[in-house]
Coordinates of C-alpha atoms and ligand atoms in Angstrom, one line a residue:
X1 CA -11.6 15.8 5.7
X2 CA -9.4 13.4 6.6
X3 CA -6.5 12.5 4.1
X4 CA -4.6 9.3 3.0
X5 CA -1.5 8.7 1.3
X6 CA -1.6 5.6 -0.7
X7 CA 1.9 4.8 -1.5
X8 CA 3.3 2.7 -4.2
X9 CA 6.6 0.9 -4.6
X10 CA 8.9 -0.6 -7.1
X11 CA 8.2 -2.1 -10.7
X12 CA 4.2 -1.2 -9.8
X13 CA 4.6 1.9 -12.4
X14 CA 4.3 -0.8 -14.9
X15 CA 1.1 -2.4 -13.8
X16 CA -1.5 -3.3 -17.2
X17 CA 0.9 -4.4 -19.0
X18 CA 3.5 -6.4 -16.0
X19 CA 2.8 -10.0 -16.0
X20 CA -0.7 -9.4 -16.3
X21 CA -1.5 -13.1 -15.3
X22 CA -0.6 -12.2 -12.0
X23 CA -1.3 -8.7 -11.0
X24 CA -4.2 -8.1 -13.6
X25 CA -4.9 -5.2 -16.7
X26 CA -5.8 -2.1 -14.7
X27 CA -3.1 0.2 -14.8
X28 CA -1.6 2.4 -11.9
X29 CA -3.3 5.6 -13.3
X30 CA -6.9 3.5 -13.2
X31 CA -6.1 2.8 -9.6
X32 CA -5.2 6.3 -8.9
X33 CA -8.4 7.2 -10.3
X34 CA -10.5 4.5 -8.6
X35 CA -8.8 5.5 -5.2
X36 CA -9.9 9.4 -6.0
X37 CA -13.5 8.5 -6.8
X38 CA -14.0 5.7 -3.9
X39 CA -12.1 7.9 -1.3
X40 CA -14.1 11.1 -2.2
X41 CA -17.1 8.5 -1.6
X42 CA -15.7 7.8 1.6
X43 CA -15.2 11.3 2.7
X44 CA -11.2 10.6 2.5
X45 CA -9.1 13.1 0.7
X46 CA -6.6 10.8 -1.3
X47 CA -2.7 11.6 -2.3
X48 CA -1.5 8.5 -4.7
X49 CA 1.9 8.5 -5.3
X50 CA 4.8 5.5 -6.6
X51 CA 8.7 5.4 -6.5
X52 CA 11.0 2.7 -7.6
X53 CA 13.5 3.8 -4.7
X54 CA 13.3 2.7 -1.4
X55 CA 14.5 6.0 0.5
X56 CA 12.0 7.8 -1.7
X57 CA 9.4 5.8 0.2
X58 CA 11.1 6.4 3.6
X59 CA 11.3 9.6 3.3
X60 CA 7.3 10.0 2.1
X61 CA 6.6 8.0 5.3
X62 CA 8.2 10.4 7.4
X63 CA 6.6 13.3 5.4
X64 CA 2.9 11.6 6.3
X65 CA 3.3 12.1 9.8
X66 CA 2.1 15.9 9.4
X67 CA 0.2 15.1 6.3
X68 CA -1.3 12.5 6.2
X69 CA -3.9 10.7 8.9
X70 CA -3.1 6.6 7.3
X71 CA -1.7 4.9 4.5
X72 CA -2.0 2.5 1.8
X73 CA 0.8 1.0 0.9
X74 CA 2.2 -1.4 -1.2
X75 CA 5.9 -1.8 -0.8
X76 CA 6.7 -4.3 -3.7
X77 CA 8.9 -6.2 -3.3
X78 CA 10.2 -4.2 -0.8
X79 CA 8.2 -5.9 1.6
X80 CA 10.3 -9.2 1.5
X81 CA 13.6 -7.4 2.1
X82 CA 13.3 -4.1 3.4
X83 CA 13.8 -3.6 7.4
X84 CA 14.5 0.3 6.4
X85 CA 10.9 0.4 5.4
X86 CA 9.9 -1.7 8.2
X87 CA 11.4 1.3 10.6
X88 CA 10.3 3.7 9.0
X89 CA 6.5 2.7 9.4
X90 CA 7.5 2.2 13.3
X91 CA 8.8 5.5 13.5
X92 CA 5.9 7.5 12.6
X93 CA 2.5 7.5 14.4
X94 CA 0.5 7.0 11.4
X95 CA -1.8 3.9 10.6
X96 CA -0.5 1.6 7.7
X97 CA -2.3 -0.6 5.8
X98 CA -0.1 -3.1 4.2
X99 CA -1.7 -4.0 0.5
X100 CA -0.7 -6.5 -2.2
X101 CA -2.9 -7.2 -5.3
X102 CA -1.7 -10.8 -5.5
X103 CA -1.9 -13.7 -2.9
X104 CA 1.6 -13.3 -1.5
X105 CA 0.8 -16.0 0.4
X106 CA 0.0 -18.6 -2.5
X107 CA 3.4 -17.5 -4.3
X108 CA 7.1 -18.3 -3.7
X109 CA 7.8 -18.6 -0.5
X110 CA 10.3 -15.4 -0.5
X111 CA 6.8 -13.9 -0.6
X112 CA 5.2 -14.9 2.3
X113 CA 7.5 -13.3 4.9
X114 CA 6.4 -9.6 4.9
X115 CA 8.6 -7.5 6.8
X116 CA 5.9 -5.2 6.8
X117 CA 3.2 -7.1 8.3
X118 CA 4.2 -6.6 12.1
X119 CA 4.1 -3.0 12.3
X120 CA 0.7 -2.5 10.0
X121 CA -2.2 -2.3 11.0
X122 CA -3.7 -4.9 8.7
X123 CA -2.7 -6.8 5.5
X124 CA -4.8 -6.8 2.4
X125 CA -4.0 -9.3 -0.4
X126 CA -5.0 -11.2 -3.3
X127 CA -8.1 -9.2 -4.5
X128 CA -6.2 -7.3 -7.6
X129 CA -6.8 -3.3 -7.8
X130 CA -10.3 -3.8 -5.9
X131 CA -7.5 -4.4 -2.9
X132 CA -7.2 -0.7 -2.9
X133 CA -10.8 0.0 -2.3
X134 CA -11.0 -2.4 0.4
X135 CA -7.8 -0.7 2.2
X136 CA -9.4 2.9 2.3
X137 CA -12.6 1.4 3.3
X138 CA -10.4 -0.2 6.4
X139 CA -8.6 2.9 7.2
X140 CA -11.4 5.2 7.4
X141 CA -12.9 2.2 9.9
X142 CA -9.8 2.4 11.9
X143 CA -10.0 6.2 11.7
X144 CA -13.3 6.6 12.9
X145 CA -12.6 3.6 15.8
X146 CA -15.4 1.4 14.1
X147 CA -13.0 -1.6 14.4
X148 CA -12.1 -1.3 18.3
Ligands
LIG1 C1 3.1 -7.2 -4.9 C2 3.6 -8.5 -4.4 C3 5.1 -8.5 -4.3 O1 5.6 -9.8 -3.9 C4 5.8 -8.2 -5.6 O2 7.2 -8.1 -5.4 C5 5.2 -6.9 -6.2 C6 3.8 -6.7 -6.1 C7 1.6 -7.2 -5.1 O3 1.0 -6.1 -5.2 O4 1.0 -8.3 -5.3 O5 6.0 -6.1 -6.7 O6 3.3 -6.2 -3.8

């Protein structure tokens, strides 16, 4: 069975109840459970895990490469200002898909550079929590060579 890592950055520990206008009601342990149930569905063996620190996130990128055959991951903020991140994902061989539950590109403009972007393999946004569902869906695509 093929296995995912979907990653989780800063401040996303608080989603359900963190400007809720924005990034919606479900909390990060309904997501965790959604990305179980849809990735057992898939046949994809999920690992969900979130870490306010950025060399926390680095350092379970690297750990991925033996682990892990993709990822998931949604980098926060992170994603606007983090070039560490950025080099990480280009250091390992492993497929990322970048993910955002809001439009990044419909908010501030600080948003709508993702430092990220270049190095995934795709960018999900704007769909709220079923974002995640839509990411594993495009990994295991990618996994199986359905989108070459
Ligand atoms: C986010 C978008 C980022 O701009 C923001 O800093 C977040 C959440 C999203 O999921 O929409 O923390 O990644």
């Amino acid at each position: 069975m093929r296995s995912i890592l979907v990653l989780n950055g800063p401040n996303l520990n608080l989603l359900g109840t963190r400007q809720p206008d924005i990034y919606g009601e479900t909390t990060l342990a309904m997501i965790e459970e959604t990305c179980a149930r849809h990735g057992a569905a898939l046949g994809l063996a999920v690992t969900f895990r979130q870490s306010n620190h950025e060399g926390v996130l680095i350092d379970a990128i690297h750990d991925a490469r033996d682990t892990h055959d993709g990822i998931v991951l949604n980098a926060g903020a992170y994603t606007h200002s983090s070039i560490a991140l950025r080099d990480a994902i280009s250091s390992v061989d492993v497929p990322v898909v970048e993910l955002h539950l809001s439009n990044i590109h419909a908010r501030e403009d600080f948003r709508h550079l993702s430092h990220i972007a270049p190095v995934a393999l795709g960018q999900i946004c704007g769909f709220g929590a079923h974002g995640y569902a839509l990411a594993l869906e495009a990994l295991k695509a990618h996994l199986e060579g359905v989108d070459r």
